[in-house]
Short mmCIF file of C-alpha atoms in Angstrom, two decimals:
data_model
loop_
_atom_site.label_atom_id
_atom_site.label_comp_id
_atom_site.label_asym_id
_atom_site.label_seq_id
_atom_site.Cartn_x
_atom_site.Cartn_y
_atom_site.Cartn_z
CA MET A 1 103.10 85.61 76.26
CA ALA A 2 104.55 87.09 73.10
CA LYS A 3 105.23 85.60 69.57
CA ILE A 4 108.91 86.20 68.86
CA THR A 5 110.24 85.64 65.28
CA TYR A 6 114.04 84.66 64.73
CA GLN A 7 115.12 85.14 61.37
CA HIS A 8 118.43 83.44 60.25
CA PRO A 9 120.97 85.00 58.02
CA ASN A 10 119.89 82.57 55.25
CA GLY A 11 116.33 83.82 55.54
CA THR A 12 114.77 80.92 57.44
CA ILE A 13 112.78 81.94 60.24
CA THR A 14 111.63 80.19 63.64
CA VAL A 15 108.55 81.72 65.49
CA VAL A 16 108.21 80.69 68.99
CA ASP A 17 105.92 81.73 71.77
CA VAL A 18 107.84 82.98 74.70
CA GLN A 19 106.43 83.37 78.30
CA ALA A 20 107.38 86.13 80.86
CA PRO A 21 109.85 86.29 82.61
CA ASN A 22 111.94 84.76 79.89
CA THR A 23 113.91 87.12 77.72
CA VAL A 24 114.36 86.97 74.06
CA MET A 25 117.57 85.35 74.56
CA ARG A 26 116.03 82.38 76.73
CA GLY A 27 113.24 82.33 74.37
CA ALA A 28 115.71 81.25 71.68
CA LYS A 29 117.67 78.89 73.90
CA LEU A 30 114.71 76.99 75.27
CA ASN A 31 113.57 76.25 71.54
CA ASN A 32 117.24 75.64 70.36
CA VAL A 33 117.27 78.35 67.92
CA ASP A 34 120.63 78.28 66.39
CA GLY A 35 122.53 81.43 66.31
CA ILE A 36 122.07 82.61 70.01
CA GLU A 37 124.99 81.39 72.25
CA ALA A 38 124.50 83.45 75.34
CA GLN A 39 127.69 81.99 76.95
CA CYS A 40 127.35 84.05 80.03
CA GLY A 41 123.95 83.00 80.72
CA GLY A 42 122.08 86.32 80.35
CA SER A 43 124.54 88.52 82.67
CA ALA A 44 125.51 91.06 79.84
CA GLN A 45 128.96 89.86 79.93
CA CYS A 46 129.87 88.20 76.68
CA GLY A 47 127.81 89.76 73.70
CA THR A 48 126.96 86.30 72.07
CA CYS A 49 123.39 86.71 72.29
CA HIS A 50 123.48 89.76 69.72
CA VAL A 51 120.58 90.38 67.68
CA TYR A 52 119.41 92.90 64.99
CA ILE A 53 115.84 94.37 65.71
CA ASP A 54 113.98 94.41 62.40
CA GLU A 55 114.32 98.03 61.01
CA ALA A 56 110.54 98.30 60.32
CA SER A 57 109.75 97.00 63.85
CA THR A 58 107.30 99.23 65.97
CA VAL A 59 107.45 97.04 68.95
CA PRO A 60 108.26 99.14 72.07
CA LEU A 61 111.68 97.94 73.61
CA PRO A 62 113.28 98.89 76.94
CA PRO A 63 116.08 101.48 76.55
CA MET A 64 119.57 100.36 76.40
CA ASP A 65 121.67 100.87 79.54
CA GLU A 66 125.32 101.60 79.69
CA VAL A 67 126.48 98.10 80.22
CA GLU A 68 124.57 96.81 77.27
CA ASP A 69 125.77 99.66 75.25
CA ASP A 70 129.48 98.83 76.24
CA VAL A 71 129.13 95.01 75.57
CA LEU A 72 127.95 95.73 72.07
CA TYR A 73 131.31 97.19 71.03
CA GLY A 74 132.63 93.67 71.27
CA THR A 75 130.11 91.48 69.15
CA ALA A 76 131.35 89.07 66.56
CA CYS A 77 129.31 90.71 63.86
CA PRO A 78 129.34 94.37 63.36
CA ARG A 79 127.35 96.58 65.62
CA ARG A 80 124.50 98.65 63.86
CA GLU A 81 122.00 101.11 64.95
CA ASN A 82 119.42 98.25 65.63
CA SER A 83 121.76 95.91 67.44
CA ARG A 84 120.74 94.90 71.01
CA LEU A 85 121.63 91.97 73.44
CA SER A 86 118.74 89.59 73.42
CA CYS A 87 119.49 88.83 77.29
CA GLN A 88 118.51 92.45 78.08
CA LEU A 89 115.09 92.29 76.40
CA PRO A 90 112.60 90.73 78.85
CA VAL A 91 109.47 89.46 77.33
CA THR A 92 106.16 91.05 78.13
CA ASP A 93 102.93 91.09 76.16
CA ASP A 94 104.16 94.33 74.58
CA LEU A 95 106.90 92.35 72.72
CA ASP A 96 104.28 90.23 70.80
CA GLY A 97 105.16 90.21 66.97
CA LEU A 98 108.91 91.25 67.69
CA LEU A 99 111.11 90.21 64.48
CA VAL A 100 114.89 89.82 65.24
CA HIS A 101 117.45 89.01 62.83
CA LEU A 102 120.35 86.80 63.92
CA PRO A 103 123.84 87.77 62.88
CA GLU A 104 126.20 85.50 61.03
CA ALA A 105 128.20 84.49 64.10
CA GLN A 106 128.20 85.09 67.82
CA SER A 107 131.86 84.15 68.59
CA MET B 1 126.16 61.19 57.83
CA ALA B 2 128.61 58.51 58.87
CA SER B 3 127.59 58.73 62.56
CA ARG B 4 124.33 57.33 63.65
CA SER B 5 124.55 57.99 67.49
CA VAL B 6 126.52 60.17 69.76
CA ALA B 7 126.84 59.48 73.36
CA VAL B 8 127.98 62.41 75.69
CA ILE B 9 129.13 61.71 79.14
CA GLY B 10 128.70 64.56 81.63
CA ALA B 11 125.64 66.92 81.43
CA GLY B 12 127.26 70.04 82.44
CA GLN B 13 127.74 73.05 80.10
CA GLY B 14 129.91 71.26 77.62
CA GLY B 15 127.87 68.08 77.45
CA LEU B 16 124.69 70.02 77.03
CA ASP B 17 125.79 72.33 74.48
CA THR B 18 127.33 69.39 72.56
CA ALA B 19 123.81 67.72 72.34
CA ALA B 20 122.09 70.99 71.59
CA ALA B 21 124.63 72.23 68.93
CA LEU B 22 124.38 68.81 67.24
CA ARG B 23 120.51 69.15 66.64
CA ALA B 24 120.76 72.90 65.91
CA LYS B 25 123.29 71.67 63.01
CA GLY B 26 120.89 69.38 61.85
CA TYR B 27 122.19 66.09 63.20
CA ASP B 28 119.48 63.40 63.05
CA GLY B 29 121.05 60.43 64.64
CA ARG B 30 120.62 59.19 68.27
CA ILE B 31 121.98 61.63 70.97
CA THR B 32 122.20 60.43 74.51
CA LEU B 33 123.36 62.80 77.39
CA VAL B 34 124.53 61.02 80.71
CA GLY B 35 124.75 63.16 83.82
CA GLU B 36 125.33 61.80 87.30
CA GLU B 37 123.70 64.81 88.90
CA PRO B 38 119.86 64.28 89.50
CA ALA B 39 118.79 67.89 88.17
CA LEU B 40 118.46 69.06 84.76
CA PRO B 41 121.64 70.64 83.23
CA TYR B 42 122.15 74.05 85.03
CA GLN B 43 124.79 76.80 84.94
CA ARG B 44 127.26 76.79 87.56
CA PRO B 45 128.65 80.65 87.70
CA PRO B 46 125.75 81.67 89.79
CA LEU B 47 126.28 79.08 92.63
CA SER B 48 129.03 81.28 94.16
CA LYS B 49 127.01 84.48 93.78
CA GLY B 50 123.50 85.10 93.19
CA PHE B 51 122.24 81.56 93.93
CA LEU B 52 123.66 82.03 97.63
CA THR B 53 121.90 85.40 98.25
CA GLY B 54 118.57 84.24 96.62
CA ALA B 55 118.68 86.51 93.75
CA ILE B 56 118.78 83.53 91.43
CA GLY B 57 116.61 80.45 91.91
CA HIS B 58 116.53 77.18 90.56
CA ALA B 59 114.47 77.98 87.61
CA ASP B 60 117.09 80.77 86.48
CA LEU B 61 119.81 78.11 86.94
CA THR B 62 118.33 75.45 84.88
CA LEU B 63 119.83 75.75 81.12
CA ARG B 64 117.02 73.91 79.35
CA THR B 65 113.62 72.76 80.55
CA GLU B 66 112.50 69.24 80.09
CA SER B 67 110.37 69.95 77.25
CA PHE B 68 113.46 71.06 75.39
CA PHE B 69 114.84 67.59 75.57
CA GLU B 70 111.63 65.94 74.37
CA ALA B 71 111.37 68.45 71.54
CA GLN B 72 114.90 68.00 70.44
CA ASP B 73 114.81 64.34 70.83
CA ILE B 74 117.76 64.38 73.15
CA GLU B 75 117.82 61.24 75.41
CA LEU B 76 118.84 62.80 79.07
CA VAL B 77 119.86 60.41 81.46
CA THR B 78 120.27 61.94 84.87
CA GLY B 79 121.33 60.41 88.14
CA ASP B 80 123.52 57.71 86.35
CA ARG B 81 127.19 57.51 85.67
CA ALA B 82 129.29 55.98 83.05
CA CYS B 83 131.55 53.50 84.70
CA HIS B 84 133.41 52.02 82.00
CA ILE B 85 134.15 52.70 78.20
CA ASP B 86 134.68 49.78 75.87
CA LEU B 87 136.69 51.52 73.01
CA PHE B 88 136.76 48.27 70.87
CA GLY B 89 133.08 47.66 71.38
CA SER B 90 132.22 51.39 71.08
CA ARG B 91 130.13 50.84 74.21
CA ILE B 92 129.72 52.52 77.44
CA GLU B 93 128.54 50.61 80.70
CA LEU B 94 126.45 52.74 83.06
CA ALA B 95 126.53 52.30 87.00
CA SER B 96 122.76 51.34 86.73
CA GLY B 97 123.68 48.38 84.51
CA GLY B 98 122.65 49.78 81.26
CA ARG B 99 124.80 49.97 78.27
CA LEU B 100 125.10 52.31 75.39
CA ASP B 101 126.43 51.84 71.95
CA TYR B 102 127.91 54.82 70.25
CA ASP B 103 129.48 55.84 66.80
CA ARG B 104 130.95 58.97 68.39
CA LEU B 105 131.64 59.59 72.09
CA VAL B 106 132.12 63.06 73.86
CA LEU B 107 133.79 63.16 77.21
CA ALA B 108 132.66 66.18 79.03
CA THR B 109 133.19 64.87 82.54
CA GLY B 110 134.33 68.09 84.05
CA SER B 111 136.29 68.54 87.05
CA ARG B 112 136.05 67.93 90.89
CA PRO B 113 137.45 70.16 93.76
CA ARG B 114 140.90 69.46 94.70
CA PRO B 115 140.95 67.89 98.18
CA LEU B 116 142.70 69.89 101.07
CA PRO B 117 145.06 67.17 102.48
CA VAL B 118 145.15 68.19 106.10
CA PRO B 119 143.86 66.37 109.22
CA GLY B 120 140.35 67.53 109.91
CA ALA B 121 139.10 68.12 106.32
CA ASP B 122 136.32 65.65 106.80
CA LEU B 123 134.72 67.42 109.72
CA ASN B 124 131.11 68.58 109.61
CA GLY B 125 131.10 72.29 108.37
CA VAL B 126 133.76 71.85 105.91
CA LEU B 127 132.43 72.22 102.41
CA THR B 128 133.56 72.66 98.62
CA LEU B 129 131.45 74.30 96.07
CA ARG B 130 131.17 72.81 92.68
CA THR B 131 127.66 71.28 92.29
CA LEU B 132 124.00 72.42 92.90
CA ALA B 133 123.92 70.18 95.87
CA ASP B 134 127.05 71.80 97.37
CA ALA B 135 125.55 75.25 96.82
CA GLU B 136 122.27 74.17 98.47
CA ALA B 137 124.19 73.09 101.42
CA LEU B 138 126.17 76.27 101.60
CA ARG B 139 123.25 78.50 101.05
CA ALA B 140 121.36 76.73 104.08
CA LEU B 141 124.41 77.61 106.30
CA LEU B 142 124.75 81.16 104.97
CA ASP B 143 120.93 82.01 105.54
CA GLY B 144 121.18 82.64 109.11
CA PRO B 145 123.02 84.39 112.00
CA PRO B 146 126.54 85.65 111.08
CA ARG B 147 129.03 82.84 111.09
CA GLN B 148 132.60 82.78 111.14
CA VAL B 149 133.53 81.68 107.64
CA ALA B 150 136.85 80.67 106.55
CA ILE B 151 137.79 80.15 102.86
CA VAL B 152 140.82 78.31 101.69
CA GLY B 153 142.04 79.58 98.43
CA ALA B 154 141.89 82.86 96.75
CA GLY B 155 140.79 81.68 93.31
CA PHE B 156 137.66 82.69 91.63
CA VAL B 157 135.37 80.52 93.66
CA GLY B 158 137.08 81.52 96.78
CA LEU B 159 136.91 85.33 96.22
CA GLU B 160 133.35 85.41 94.71
CA LEU B 161 132.18 83.43 97.74
CA ALA B 162 134.18 85.67 100.13
CA SER B 163 132.22 88.48 98.61
CA THR B 164 128.84 86.85 98.69
CA ALA B 165 129.21 85.74 102.31
CA ARG B 166 130.53 89.27 103.36
CA SER B 167 127.31 90.70 101.71
CA LEU B 168 125.09 88.45 103.83
CA GLY B 169 126.75 89.72 107.03
CA HIS B 170 129.31 87.09 107.80
CA GLU B 171 132.60 87.36 109.09
CA VAL B 172 135.02 86.17 106.31
CA THR B 173 138.59 85.01 106.51
CA VAL B 174 140.40 83.93 103.13
CA VAL B 175 143.50 82.03 103.59
CA GLU B 176 145.80 81.78 100.43
CA ALA B 177 148.99 79.78 100.13
CA GLN B 178 150.46 82.12 97.36
CA ALA B 179 151.84 85.61 97.82
CA ARG B 180 148.68 87.10 96.19
CA VAL B 181 145.20 86.37 95.30
CA LEU B 182 144.36 84.79 91.88
CA ALA B 183 148.15 84.48 91.23
CA ARG B 184 147.52 81.99 88.51
CA ALA B 185 144.78 84.08 86.58
CA LEU B 186 145.66 87.75 87.19
CA THR B 187 148.49 90.30 86.82
CA PRO B 188 150.11 91.39 89.92
CA GLN B 189 148.58 94.84 89.67
CA LEU B 190 144.95 93.62 89.29
CA SER B 191 145.69 91.03 91.89
CA ARG B 192 146.78 93.75 94.54
CA TRP B 193 143.77 95.95 93.37
CA LEU B 194 141.28 93.42 93.94
CA ALA B 195 142.70 92.56 97.24
CA ASP B 196 142.37 95.99 98.44
CA ARG B 197 138.85 95.95 97.47
CA HIS B 198 138.04 92.68 99.40
CA ARG B 199 139.74 94.16 102.42
CA GLN B 200 137.89 97.42 102.10
CA GLN B 201 134.77 95.27 102.40
CA GLY B 202 135.87 93.82 105.44
CA VAL B 203 137.35 90.44 104.14
CA ARG B 204 140.30 89.46 106.17
CA LEU B 205 142.77 88.30 103.60
CA LEU B 206 145.90 85.97 104.70
CA THR B 207 148.33 85.38 101.83
CA ASN B 208 151.41 83.15 102.24
CA SER B 209 149.32 81.29 104.69
CA GLU B 210 148.89 77.53 104.60
CA VAL B 211 146.49 75.44 106.46
CA ALA B 212 147.97 72.77 108.81
CA ALA B 213 144.89 71.25 110.36
CA LEU B 214 141.24 71.71 111.12
CA TYR B 215 139.86 70.86 114.47
CA GLY B 216 136.51 70.29 115.61
CA SER B 217 134.09 69.63 118.52
CA ALA B 218 133.45 66.22 120.18
CA SER B 219 130.53 66.01 117.73
CA GLY B 220 132.66 66.29 114.82
CA GLN B 221 131.62 70.14 113.92
CA VAL B 222 134.58 72.27 112.73
CA GLU B 223 135.68 74.86 115.02
CA VAL B 224 139.13 76.01 114.27
CA LEU B 225 141.40 76.35 111.37
CA GLN B 226 145.19 76.29 112.15
CA LEU B 227 147.85 77.56 109.95
CA ARG B 228 151.53 76.14 109.43
CA ASP B 229 152.74 79.17 111.47
CA GLY B 230 150.55 78.04 114.39
CA THR B 231 147.85 80.83 114.07
CA ARG B 232 144.50 79.48 115.07
CA LEU B 233 141.37 81.08 113.47
CA PRO B 234 138.00 80.25 114.86
CA ALA B 235 135.70 79.11 112.06
CA ASP B 236 132.21 77.29 111.98
CA LEU B 237 132.12 77.00 108.46
CA VAL B 238 135.06 76.22 106.17
CA VAL B 239 135.02 76.24 102.37
CA ILE B 240 137.70 74.65 100.38
CA GLY B 241 138.43 76.37 96.95
CA ILE B 242 141.84 75.30 95.95
CA GLY B 243 141.17 74.50 92.43
CA VAL B 244 139.83 71.54 90.62
CA LEU B 245 141.21 68.23 89.26
CA PRO B 246 140.06 67.09 85.82
CA ARG B 247 137.92 63.97 86.12
CA THR B 248 139.97 61.61 83.83
CA GLU B 249 139.36 58.22 85.56
CA LEU B 250 137.00 56.77 82.67
CA ALA B 251 139.50 57.98 79.93
CA ALA B 252 142.45 56.49 81.59
CA ASP B 253 140.65 53.30 82.48
CA ALA B 254 139.68 52.97 78.97
CA GLY B 255 143.25 53.42 77.70
CA LEU B 256 143.07 56.95 76.28
CA LEU B 257 146.11 59.15 76.83
CA VAL B 258 145.68 61.43 79.93
CA GLY B 259 147.92 63.62 81.94
CA ASP B 260 146.24 66.41 83.95
CA GLY B 261 143.41 66.10 81.41
CA VAL B 262 142.48 63.87 78.62
CA ILE B 263 144.89 64.67 76.00
CA VAL B 264 143.34 65.91 72.49
CA ASP B 265 144.52 67.07 69.26
CA PRO B 266 143.72 70.44 67.67
CA ARG B 267 140.28 69.06 66.69
CA LEU B 268 139.55 67.90 70.30
CA ARG B 269 139.97 64.19 69.32
CA THR B 270 141.43 61.92 72.00
CA THR B 271 143.85 59.00 71.08
CA ASP B 272 140.73 57.10 70.01
CA ARG B 273 139.50 58.95 66.66
CA SER B 274 135.70 58.24 67.66
CA VAL B 275 136.32 59.90 70.89
CA TYR B 276 136.41 63.65 71.85
CA ALA B 277 137.03 65.41 75.04
CA ILE B 278 136.07 68.95 75.86
CA GLY B 279 135.85 71.48 78.68
CA ASP B 280 137.37 71.27 82.00
CA CYS B 281 138.61 67.69 81.57
CA ALA B 282 140.34 68.16 78.12
CA ARG B 283 144.13 69.13 77.79
CA PHE B 284 144.42 70.58 74.31
CA PRO B 285 147.13 72.29 72.09
CA ASP B 286 147.28 76.00 72.66
CA SER B 287 147.53 78.18 69.50
CA GLY B 288 151.11 79.08 71.05
CA PRO B 289 154.04 77.11 70.38
CA GLY B 290 154.15 73.40 71.54
CA ARG B 291 151.83 73.90 74.56
CA HIS B 292 148.91 72.04 75.93
CA ILE B 293 146.65 73.68 78.18
CA ARG B 294 143.43 72.90 79.97
CA LEU B 295 141.04 75.73 80.70
CA GLU B 296 138.16 75.78 83.30
CA SER B 297 135.43 78.23 82.06
CA VAL B 298 131.98 78.23 80.36
CA GLN B 299 133.17 79.67 77.25
CA ASN B 300 135.91 77.05 76.72
CA ALA B 301 133.40 74.32 77.50
CA SER B 302 130.71 75.84 75.19
CA GLY B 303 133.17 76.76 72.44
CA GLN B 304 134.64 73.29 72.41
CA ALA B 305 131.18 71.91 72.32
CA ARG B 306 130.23 73.66 69.36
CA CYS B 307 133.57 72.69 67.62
CA VAL B 308 132.87 68.94 68.33
CA ALA B 309 129.43 69.03 67.24
CA ALA B 310 130.51 70.76 63.90
CA ALA B 311 133.19 67.86 63.30
CA ILE B 312 130.68 65.09 64.03
CA CYS B 313 128.57 66.87 61.36
CA GLY B 314 131.29 67.00 59.00
CA ASP B 315 132.82 70.42 59.52
CA ASP B 316 136.27 69.51 60.77
CA ALA B 317 138.10 72.66 62.09
CA PRO B 318 140.73 73.08 64.79
CA TYR B 319 139.54 74.76 68.00
CA THR B 320 141.21 78.34 68.08
CA ALA B 321 138.68 80.42 69.96
CA VAL B 322 140.34 83.33 72.14
CA PRO B 323 139.66 82.25 75.72
CA TRP B 324 137.86 84.64 77.94
CA PHE B 325 136.63 84.68 81.49
CA TRP B 326 134.39 86.68 83.87
CA SER B 327 133.77 87.10 87.56
CA GLU B 328 131.56 89.09 89.74
CA GLN B 329 132.80 90.01 93.17
CA CYS B 330 132.77 93.13 95.34
CA ALA B 331 129.97 94.42 93.07
CA LEU B 332 132.63 94.68 90.04
CA ARG B 333 132.54 93.29 86.68
CA LEU B 334 135.83 91.61 85.99
CA GLN B 335 136.61 90.27 82.43
CA MET B 336 139.80 88.67 81.14
CA ALA B 337 140.48 88.09 77.48
CA GLY B 338 143.24 85.99 76.26
CA LEU B 339 145.93 84.22 78.45
CA THR B 340 148.22 86.50 80.46
CA ALA B 341 150.25 84.10 82.59
CA ASP B 342 153.42 84.66 80.70
CA HIS B 343 153.40 88.28 79.88
CA ASP B 344 156.51 90.63 80.31
CA GLU B 345 154.97 94.07 79.89
CA THR B 346 151.54 95.77 80.80
CA VAL B 347 149.97 98.94 79.94
CA THR B 348 147.16 100.13 82.01
CA VAL B 349 144.46 102.35 80.52
CA GLY B 350 141.54 103.90 82.25
CA ASP B 351 141.34 104.94 85.88
CA PRO B 352 141.99 102.22 88.65
CA ASP B 353 140.71 104.65 91.52
CA GLU B 354 137.25 104.98 89.72
CA GLY B 355 137.17 101.08 89.28
CA ARG B 356 137.04 101.34 85.68
CA PHE B 357 140.36 100.41 83.79
CA SER B 358 141.94 97.69 81.66
CA VAL B 359 145.38 96.12 81.87
CA LEU B 360 146.87 95.16 78.47
CA CYS B 361 149.39 92.39 78.73
CA TYR B 362 152.25 91.88 76.20
CA ARG B 363 154.58 89.15 75.75
CA GLU B 364 157.66 90.13 73.54
CA GLY B 365 155.58 92.81 72.09
CA THR B 366 152.49 90.69 71.29
CA LEU B 367 149.28 91.49 72.96
CA VAL B 368 148.41 88.19 74.84
CA GLY B 369 145.49 89.39 76.91
CA VAL B 370 143.39 92.06 78.46
CA GLU B 371 142.05 92.22 82.04
CA SER B 372 139.14 94.77 82.38
CA VAL B 373 137.38 96.06 85.57
CA GLY B 374 134.18 97.91 84.82
CA ARG B 375 134.95 98.34 81.08
CA PRO B 376 132.88 95.79 79.21
CA ALA B 377 133.51 97.52 75.81
CA ASP B 378 137.42 97.15 76.51
CA HIS B 379 136.83 93.32 77.10
CA GLY B 380 134.54 92.82 73.87
CA ILE B 381 137.02 94.69 71.77
CA ALA B 382 139.92 92.94 73.31
CA ARG B 383 138.62 89.69 72.44
CA ARG B 384 137.96 90.90 68.74
CA LEU B 385 141.42 92.34 68.46
CA LEU B 386 142.99 89.36 69.97
CA ALA B 387 141.26 87.10 67.49
CA THR B 388 142.09 89.28 64.40
CA GLY B 389 145.75 90.26 65.42
CA ALA B 390 144.78 94.14 64.78
CA TRP B 391 145.68 94.95 68.29
CA PRO B 392 147.46 98.27 69.49
CA THR B 393 151.22 98.11 70.31
CA ALA B 394 152.31 98.76 73.81
CA ASP B 395 153.65 102.04 72.50
CA GLU B 396 150.40 103.04 70.96
CA ALA B 397 148.58 101.96 74.15
CA ARG B 398 150.71 104.12 76.25
CA ALA B 399 149.99 107.28 74.42
CA PRO B 400 148.08 109.95 76.22
CA GLY B 401 144.31 109.56 75.86
CA PHE B 402 144.51 106.18 74.30
CA ASN B 403 141.49 104.06 74.71
CA LEU B 404 140.54 100.75 73.17
CA LYS B 405 137.24 102.14 72.09
CA SER B 406 138.30 104.85 69.72
CA PHE B 407 141.20 102.65 68.60
CA ALA B 408 138.72 99.97 67.51
CA LEU B 409 136.31 102.45 65.77
CA LYS B 410 139.37 103.81 63.74
CA PRO B 411 139.05 102.62 60.09
CA PRO B 412 141.64 99.79 59.56
CA SER B 413 143.45 102.10 56.99
CA GLN B 414 144.39 104.38 59.92
CA ARG B 415 145.80 101.49 62.00
CA LEU B 416 149.12 99.79 61.69
CA PRO B 417 148.97 96.51 59.59
CA ALA B 418 147.65 93.42 61.58
CA ARG B 419 150.49 91.50 63.30
CA ALA B 420 150.74 87.77 63.37
#
């Protein structure tokens, strides 16, 4: 289990406990965290679960594969160095304390 | 807020997303979601793919857990059906005998498989694929020794299923009445390319072929599929995938305007201002001139759900999202942005031989859609470019070395001005 913090563009935060084998995306969906759409259900097709990893984060994340990298070209808000698809981040104990920033829009 | 209660009929993707988006936007009235299936709302796309192979289980299909509905104070009514809408009394009657008053009503009734009007369509072993129960029945039949599977209809469901059944070792024949596969959804070039892929995987593909009848054993089990030209194909499992019909009976019975879908305005309101319709069942004005369309996709259901939730919360804006679709078959990622049906010019970028390419579709010089195979970046970029109007002309796209990634990364000052 990991405590994941989702920060909205207006600064408000939602902290939720997410269990494996969920992803950071599903953690948001299960808790109705506004700002993650994930229209394709987590198959890295749509780019509507885009998040920015907090720049000060030291939480270890799995490397980005080619598909995720490609999908991030089409996100509604600009891609940055710290952009990830939250459906490609499986929750493990290692992710405890992760802070992600939600973009202004997903679609 | 003016509205104190919202009833949503249909607990599929659109219905669920309406309820969830209302709460996420701060709606604090009563929300009731009525679904006739017994299960918690689930995602349908895996039903023709990973769910049949066992790669995706029930837990992965479920869109939200039970505790979600409690925590969000959404009353989820499963296994019950709305059987009448009283527009004047703002009340729904349920098959169980219950009644439900509403201030706003959202119809997310979805669609049902189009029946195949031939003798023998009711034999055992003749299935459709729409619901979880359908998929469970199909999975049980595909989980065993090789069968002779006949699939009627080379649409998305039919072809995804063909690919899945083939990967499980079954003999697969697809029978399609049109001259090519996915004739309604894809350009002729992608259609041909995809048909070749299926044939390479060992799928037998019969186009220009209509089913005349199905014949069965004395016990009523399907055994033979007969075509109009007299060809008889042995088949012990037949799946009908010839499209869907919007479920509009409730709306029509209530007196709302229907016609291949519940007719709605740009804000997705039906002819009764308190009633919205979204997703597969709704026929809405396209951004194009004077045209109403109905789209069957997760993105459309989900996008329209959020649009209606926003409207109920007072943020009334027309629905204008760029449609997009995806499919997985023959181990390929197929993605479509925009609507390409009436294009008059195409430009292919990338390499079809490598299975990584995109087809840009233009109508009278305007980019109307992009089909991509194995090029997820192109797809995402195409959606953005279609939304903003800052797309490349056909001549730009034809230039040697052109690709959408570098086009999109160019600063806007180096591009031609946005087009209407």
